[in-house]
Amino acid sequence: MALTLQQLQANLDSINQQIAGVVSKARSPDGKEVTYRPMAELLLAKGNIEEQIRTYGGKSDSKSTLAEHSRGYGHRGAYPGDHRS
C-alpha cells in the first residue's frame, strides 16, 4: 500500500526528530509505535523517505549534478600562474 504525501512527510518529520535526539519512540500516522534504531539505519530510512517524496506521483524533480575534477598534472598552464615544463 502506497503512503500518501502527508504520511511520508509525517514519517520524515518523526525520523528527523529522532536524528536530532528529541525522541527514541514515536507513533506513526497509522497508530503503530516505532522504536528507532541506530543512526545509520535512521539516515538510510530518511534517505528512502526523501526519495519517495521526490518521486511522489511518479514524477522526479530531483536534480543532480556530478562534478568532474582534474588536477591538471601534465597539462602546461592548467592553472593561472602554472608554468611547469
GROMACS .gro file of N, CA, C and O in nm:
model
  340
    1MET      N    1   0.084  -0.117   0.000
    1MET     CA    2   0.000   0.000   0.000
    1MET      C    3   0.089   0.124   0.000
    1MET      O    4   0.178   0.140   0.083
    2ALA      N    5   0.068   0.209  -0.093
    2ALA     CA    6   0.146   0.333  -0.104
    2ALA      C    7   0.098   0.433   0.000
    2ALA      O    8  -0.021   0.446   0.027
    3LEU      N    9   0.193   0.504   0.057
    3LEU     CA   10   0.161   0.606   0.156
    3LEU      C   11   0.127   0.737   0.086
    3LEU      O   12   0.175   0.764  -0.024
    4THR      N   13   0.045   0.816   0.151
    4THR     CA   14   0.014   0.949   0.097
    4THR      C   15   0.133   1.041   0.122
    4THR      O   16   0.221   1.011   0.204
    5LEU      N   17   0.133   1.152   0.054
    5LEU     CA   18   0.239   1.251   0.074
    5LEU      C   19   0.241   1.299   0.218
    5LEU      O   20   0.348   1.315   0.277
    6GLN      N   21   0.125   1.316   0.278
    6GLN     CA   22   0.118   1.359   0.418
    6GLN      C   23   0.176   1.254   0.512
    6GLN      O   24   0.245   1.288   0.608
    7GLN      N   25   0.151   1.126   0.486
    7GLN     CA   26   0.207   1.019   0.568
    7GLN      C   27   0.359   1.012   0.553
    7GLN      O   28   0.430   0.994   0.651
    8LEU      N   29   0.407   1.028   0.430
    8LEU     CA   30   0.551   1.030   0.408
    8LEU      C   31   0.616   1.144   0.483
    8LEU      O   32   0.720   1.128   0.547
    9GLN      N   33   0.554   1.262   0.478
    9GLN     CA   34   0.610   1.379   0.547
    9GLN      C   35   0.608   1.358   0.698
    9GLN      O   36   0.703   1.393   0.767
   10ALA      N   37   0.501   1.297   0.750
   10ALA     CA   38   0.494   1.270   0.894
   10ALA      C   39   0.604   1.172   0.935
   10ALA      O   40   0.668   1.189   1.040
   11ASN      N   41   0.628   1.071   0.853
   11ASN     CA   42   0.736   0.976   0.881
   11ASN      C   43   0.872   1.045   0.877
   11ASN      O   44   0.958   1.020   0.962
   12LEU      N   45   0.891   1.132   0.780
   12LEU     CA   46   1.017   1.206   0.769
   12LEU      C   47   1.037   1.298   0.889
   12LEU      O   48   1.147   1.303   0.947
   13ASP      N   49   0.932   1.365   0.931
   13ASP     CA   50   0.940   1.452   1.050
   13ASP      C   51   0.978   1.371   1.174
   13ASP      O   52   1.061   1.415   1.254
   14SER      N   53   0.920   1.254   1.186
   14SER     CA   54   0.948   1.167   1.300
   14SER      C   55   1.095   1.124   1.301
   14SER      O   56   1.161   1.126   1.404
   15ILE      N   57   1.146   1.086   1.186
   15ILE     CA   58   1.287   1.045   1.176
   15ILE      C   59   1.379   1.162   1.203
   15ILE      O   60   1.480   1.148   1.272
   16ASN      N   61   1.343   1.279   1.153
   16ASN     CA   62   1.426   1.398   1.179
   16ASN      C   63   1.432   1.430   1.329
   16ASN      O   64   1.536   1.471   1.380
   17GLN      N   65   1.321   1.409   1.400
   17GLN     CA   66   1.321   1.430   1.545
   17GLN      C   67   1.415   1.331   1.614
   17GLN      O   68   1.488   1.368   1.705
   18GLN      N   69   1.411   1.207   1.570
   18GLN     CA   70   1.499   1.107   1.629
   18GLN      C   71   1.645   1.140   1.602
   18GLN      O   72   1.729   1.130   1.690
   19ILE      N   73   1.676   1.182   1.480
   19ILE     CA   74   1.813   1.218   1.446
   19ILE      C   75   1.860   1.334   1.534
   19ILE      O   76   1.974   1.337   1.579
   20ALA      N   77   1.771   1.426   1.560
   20ALA     CA   78   1.805   1.541   1.644
   20ALA      C   79   1.811   1.502   1.793
   20ALA      O   80   1.849   1.583   1.877
   21GLY      N   81   1.774   1.378   1.826
   21GLY     CA   82   1.782   1.332   1.963
   21GLY      C   83   1.663   1.370   2.048
   21GLY      O   84   1.669   1.363   2.170
   22VAL      N   85   1.554   1.411   1.985
   22VAL     CA   86   1.437   1.455   2.059
   22VAL      C   87   1.358   1.336   2.116
   22VAL      O   88   1.313   1.340   2.229
   23VAL      N   89   1.342   1.231   2.038
   23VAL     CA   90   1.263   1.116   2.082
   23VAL      C   91   1.334   0.985   2.044
   23VAL      O   92   1.414   0.982   1.952
   24SER      N   93   1.305   0.878   2.117
   24SER     CA   94   1.355   0.746   2.080
   24SER      C   95   1.242   0.654   2.037
   24SER      O   96   1.265   0.549   1.981
   25LYS      N   97   1.118   0.697   2.066
   25LYS     CA   98   0.999   0.623   2.023
   25LYS      C   99   0.899   0.724   1.968
   25LYS      O  100   0.893   0.837   2.013
   26ALA      N  101   0.821   0.678   1.874
   26ALA     CA  102   0.718   0.765   1.817
   26ALA      C  103   0.603   0.679   1.769
   26ALA      O  104   0.617   0.559   1.749
   27ARG      N  105   0.491   0.743   1.747
   27ARG     CA  106   0.375   0.673   1.694
   27ARG      C  107   0.357   0.719   1.549
   27ARG      O  108   0.351   0.837   1.520
   28SER      N  109   0.351   0.621   1.458
   28SER     CA  110   0.337   0.652   1.316
   28SER      C  111   0.193   0.695   1.287
   28SER      O  112   0.104   0.674   1.369
   29PRO      N  113   0.169   0.755   1.169
   29PRO     CA  114   0.035   0.803   1.136
   29PRO      C  115  -0.073   0.694   1.142
   29PRO      O  116  -0.188   0.723   1.170
   30ASP      N  117  -0.035   0.568   1.119
   30ASP     CA  118  -0.135   0.461   1.124
   30ASP      C  119  -0.152   0.404   1.264
   30ASP      O  120  -0.222   0.304   1.284
   31GLY      N  121  -0.090   0.466   1.367
   31GLY     CA  122  -0.109   0.427   1.505
   31GLY      C  123  -0.007   0.328   1.559
   31GLY      O  124  -0.009   0.295   1.677
   32LYS      N  125   0.083   0.280   1.476
   32LYS     CA  126   0.184   0.186   1.523
   32LYS      C  127   0.294   0.261   1.598
   32LYS      O  128   0.333   0.370   1.559
   33GLU      N  129   0.343   0.198   1.706
   33GLU     CA  130   0.454   0.259   1.779
   33GLU      C  131   0.584   0.216   1.714
   33GLU      O  132   0.602   0.100   1.678
   34VAL      N  133   0.673   0.311   1.697
   34VAL     CA  134   0.801   0.287   1.632
   34VAL      C  135   0.912   0.314   1.732
   34VAL      O  136   0.914   0.419   1.796
   35THR      N  137   1.003   0.218   1.749
   35THR     CA  138   1.123   0.239   1.828
   35THR      C  139   1.238   0.251   1.731
   35THR      O  140   1.259   0.162   1.647
   36TYR      N  141   1.311   0.361   1.739
   36TYR     CA  142   1.415   0.388   1.641
   36TYR      C  143   1.541   0.308   1.666
   36TYR      O  144   1.573   0.270   1.777
   37ARG      N  145   1.614   0.290   1.562
   37ARG     CA  146   1.735   0.210   1.561
   37ARG      C  147   1.858   0.299   1.552
   37ARG      O  148   1.849   0.420   1.560
   38PRO      N  149   1.974   0.238   1.534
   38PRO     CA  150   2.099   0.316   1.527
   38PRO      C  151   2.096   0.424   1.418
   38PRO      O  152   2.020   0.416   1.321
   39MET      N  153   2.181   0.524   1.435
   39MET     CA  154   2.186   0.640   1.345
   39MET      C  155   2.199   0.600   1.198
   39MET      O  156   2.133   0.659   1.112
   40ALA      N  157   2.281   0.501   1.168
   40ALA     CA  158   2.299   0.460   1.028
   40ALA      C  159   2.166   0.416   0.967
   40ALA      O  160   2.136   0.449   0.852
   41GLU      N  161   2.087   0.344   1.044
   41GLU     CA  162   1.957   0.300   0.994
   41GLU      C  163   1.861   0.417   0.979
   41GLU      O  164   1.781   0.421   0.885
   42LEU      N  165   1.867   0.512   1.073
   42LEU     CA  166   1.781   0.631   1.063
   42LEU      C  167   1.814   0.710   0.937
   42LEU      O  168   1.725   0.755   0.865
   43LEU      N  169   1.942   0.729   0.911
   43LEU     CA  170   1.983   0.806   0.793
   43LEU      C  171   1.943   0.735   0.665
   43LEU      O  172   1.901   0.799   0.568
   44LEU      N  173   1.952   0.603   0.664
   44LEU     CA  174   1.909   0.527   0.547
   44LEU      C  175   1.758   0.541   0.526
   44LEU      O  176   1.711   0.566   0.416
   45ALA      N  177   1.683   0.527   0.636
   45ALA     CA  178   1.537   0.542   0.626
   45ALA      C  179   1.500   0.683   0.581
   45ALA      O  180   1.411   0.701   0.498
   46LYS      N  181   1.570   0.783   0.634
   46LYS     CA  182   1.544   0.923   0.595
   46LYS      C  183   1.566   0.940   0.445
   46LYS      O  184   1.483   0.999   0.375
   47GLY      N  185   1.676   0.888   0.394
   47GLY     CA  186   1.704   0.898   0.251
   47GLY      C  187   1.598   0.829   0.167
   47GLY      O  188   1.556   0.881   0.062
   48ASN      N  189   1.553   0.714   0.213
   48ASN     CA  190   1.448   0.641   0.140
   48ASN      C  191   1.318   0.720   0.135
   48ASN      O  192   1.252   0.729   0.031
   49ILE      N  193   1.280   0.777   0.249
   49ILE     CA  194   1.156   0.856   0.254
   49ILE      C  195   1.169   0.981   0.168
   49ILE      O  196   1.076   1.017   0.094
   50GLU      N  197   1.283   1.048   0.177
   50GLU     CA  198   1.303   1.169   0.094
   50GLU      C  199   1.294   1.135  -0.054
   50GLU      O  200   1.236   1.212  -0.133
   51GLU      N  201   1.348   1.020  -0.094
   51GLU     CA  202   1.339   0.979  -0.234
   51GLU      C  203   1.194   0.951  -0.273
   51GLU      O  204   1.150   0.988  -0.381
   52GLN      N  205   1.117   0.888  -0.183
   52GLN     CA  206   0.975   0.863  -0.211
   52GLN      C  207   0.899   0.994  -0.226
   52GLN      O  208   0.813   1.006  -0.314
   53ILE      N  209   0.932   1.092  -0.144
   53ILE     CA  210   0.866   1.222  -0.154
   53ILE      C  211   0.903   1.290  -0.286
   53ILE      O  212   0.817   1.345  -0.354
   54ARG      N  213   1.033   1.283  -0.323
   54ARG     CA  214   1.076   1.345  -0.450
   54ARG      C  215   1.007   1.282  -0.570
   54ARG      O  216   0.979   1.349  -0.669
   55THR      N  217   0.983   1.152  -0.563
   55THR     CA  218   0.924   1.082  -0.678
   55THR      C  219   0.775   1.057  -0.660
   55THR      O  220   0.717   0.978  -0.734
   56TYR      N  221   0.714   1.124  -0.563
   56TYR     CA  222   0.571   1.103  -0.535
   56TYR      C  223   0.488   1.129  -0.661
   56TYR      O  224   0.507   1.227  -0.731
   57GLY      N  225   0.400   1.038  -0.692
   57GLY     CA  226   0.314   1.052  -0.809
   57GLY      C  227   0.384   1.014  -0.938
   57GLY      O  228   0.336   1.043  -1.046
   58GLY      N  229   0.499   0.948  -0.929
   58GLY     CA  230   0.569   0.902  -1.049
   58GLY      C  231   0.656   1.005  -1.114
   58GLY      O  232   0.715   0.981  -1.218
   59LYS      N  233   0.665   1.122  -1.056
   59LYS     CA  234   0.748   1.228  -1.114
   59LYS      C  235   0.869   1.249  -1.026
   59LYS      O  236   0.861   1.245  -0.904
   60SER      N  237   0.980   1.274  -1.088
   60SER     CA  238   1.101   1.304  -1.012
   60SER      C  239   1.146   1.445  -1.048
   60SER      O  240   1.170   1.476  -1.163
   61ASP      N  241   1.151   1.530  -0.946
   61ASP     CA  242   1.202   1.665  -0.971
   61ASP      C  243   1.342   1.676  -0.913
   61ASP      O  244   1.394   1.785  -0.893
   62SER      N  245   1.402   1.559  -0.888
   62SER     CA  246   1.537   1.556  -0.834
   62SER      C  247   1.634   1.603  -0.942
   62SER      O  248   1.631   1.558  -1.055
   63LYS      N  249   1.718   1.696  -0.905
   63LYS     CA  250   1.818   1.747  -0.997
   63LYS      C  251   1.954   1.723  -0.937
   63LYS      O  252   1.988   1.778  -0.835
   64SER      N  253   2.030   1.635  -1.000
   64SER     CA  254   2.163   1.604  -0.951
   64SER      C  255   2.266   1.647  -1.054
   64SER      O  256   2.245   1.631  -1.174
   65THR      N  257   2.374   1.698  -1.005
   65THR     CA  258   2.484   1.737  -1.091
   65THR      C  259   2.609   1.669  -1.041
   65THR      O  260   2.640   1.675  -0.922
   66LEU      N  261   2.679   1.603  -1.129
   66LEU     CA  262   2.804   1.541  -1.091
   66LEU      C  263   2.917   1.631  -1.137
   66LEU      O  264   2.921   1.677  -1.250
   67ALA      N  265   3.010   1.655  -1.046
   67ALA     CA  266   3.125   1.739  -1.078
   67ALA      C  267   3.240   1.651  -1.123
   67ALA      O  268   3.260   1.542  -1.073
   68GLU      N  269   3.314   1.699  -1.218
   68GLU     CA  270   3.434   1.629  -1.264
   68GLU      C  271   3.552   1.720  -1.238
   68GLU      O  272   3.550   1.838  -1.274
   69HIS      N  273   3.653   1.666  -1.174
   69HIS     CA  274   3.769   1.746  -1.137
   69HIS      C  275   3.896   1.689  -1.197
   69HIS      O  276   3.908   1.569  -1.216
   70SER      N  277   3.988   1.775  -1.223
   70SER     CA  278   4.119   1.734  -1.272
   70SER      C  279   4.223   1.821  -1.205
   70SER      O  280   4.205   1.941  -1.188
   71ARG      N  281   4.333   1.759  -1.164
   71ARG     CA  282   4.440   1.834  -1.101
   71ARG      C  283   4.525   1.908  -1.204
   71ARG      O  284   4.600   1.996  -1.169
   72GLY      N  285   4.515   1.870  -1.326
   72GLY     CA  286   4.590   1.939  -1.429
   72GLY      C  287   4.732   1.892  -1.445
   72GLY      O  288   4.812   1.953  -1.515
   73TYR      N  289   4.769   1.784  -1.379
   73TYR     CA  290   4.906   1.733  -1.392
   73TYR      C  291   4.933   1.694  -1.536
   73TYR      O  292   4.853   1.629  -1.601
   74GLY      N  293   5.046   1.736  -1.584
   74GLY     CA  294   5.084   1.702  -1.721
   74GLY      C  295   5.030   1.801  -1.824
   74GLY      O  296   5.059   1.789  -1.941
   75HIS      N  297   4.953   1.898  -1.781
   75HIS     CA  298   4.899   1.998  -1.872
   75HIS      C  299   4.964   2.131  -1.842
   75HIS      O  300   4.940   2.191  -1.738
   76ARG      N  301   5.044   2.178  -1.932
   76ARG     CA  302   5.113   2.304  -1.911
   76ARG      C  303   5.011   2.418  -1.907
   76ARG      O  304   4.926   2.431  -1.995
   77GLY      N  305   5.022   2.497  -1.802
   77GLY     CA  306   4.933   2.611  -1.790
   77GLY      C  307   4.791   2.575  -1.751
   77GLY      O  308   4.698   2.647  -1.782
   78ALA      N  309   4.776   2.463  -1.682
   78ALA     CA  310   4.642   2.418  -1.644
   78ALA      C  311   4.577   2.515  -1.545
   78ALA      O  312   4.457   2.528  -1.542
   79TYR      N  313   4.659   2.582  -1.466
   79TYR     CA  314   4.608   2.678  -1.369
   79TYR      C  315   4.678   2.811  -1.391
   79TYR      O  316   4.792   2.816  -1.435
   80PRO      N  317   4.611   2.920  -1.360
   80PRO     CA  318   4.676   3.052  -1.375
   80PRO      C  319   4.805   3.055  -1.295
   80PRO      O  320   4.811   3.014  -1.181
   81GLY      N  321   4.911   3.098  -1.359
   81GLY     CA  322   5.040   3.108  -1.293
   81GLY      C  323   5.116   2.977  -1.291
   81GLY      O  324   5.226   2.969  -1.236
   82ASP      N  325   5.062   2.873  -1.349
   82ASP     CA  326   5.127   2.743  -1.353
   82ASP      C  327   5.213   2.737  -1.478
   82ASP      O  328   5.162   2.728  -1.588
   83HIS      N  329   5.343   2.740  -1.460
   83HIS     CA  330   5.434   2.743  -1.575
   83HIS      C  331   5.531   2.626  -1.569
   83HIS      O  332   5.648   2.641  -1.597
   84ARG      N  333   5.481   2.509  -1.528
   84ARG     CA  334   5.568   2.392  -1.523
   84ARG      C  335   5.609   2.351  -1.663
   84ARG      O  336   5.533   2.364  -1.757
   85SER      N  337   5.727   2.293  -1.672
   85SER     CA  338   5.776   2.247  -1.803
   85SER      C  339   5.736   2.105  -1.828
   85SER      O  340   5.725   2.026  -1.744
   0.00000   0.00000   0.00000
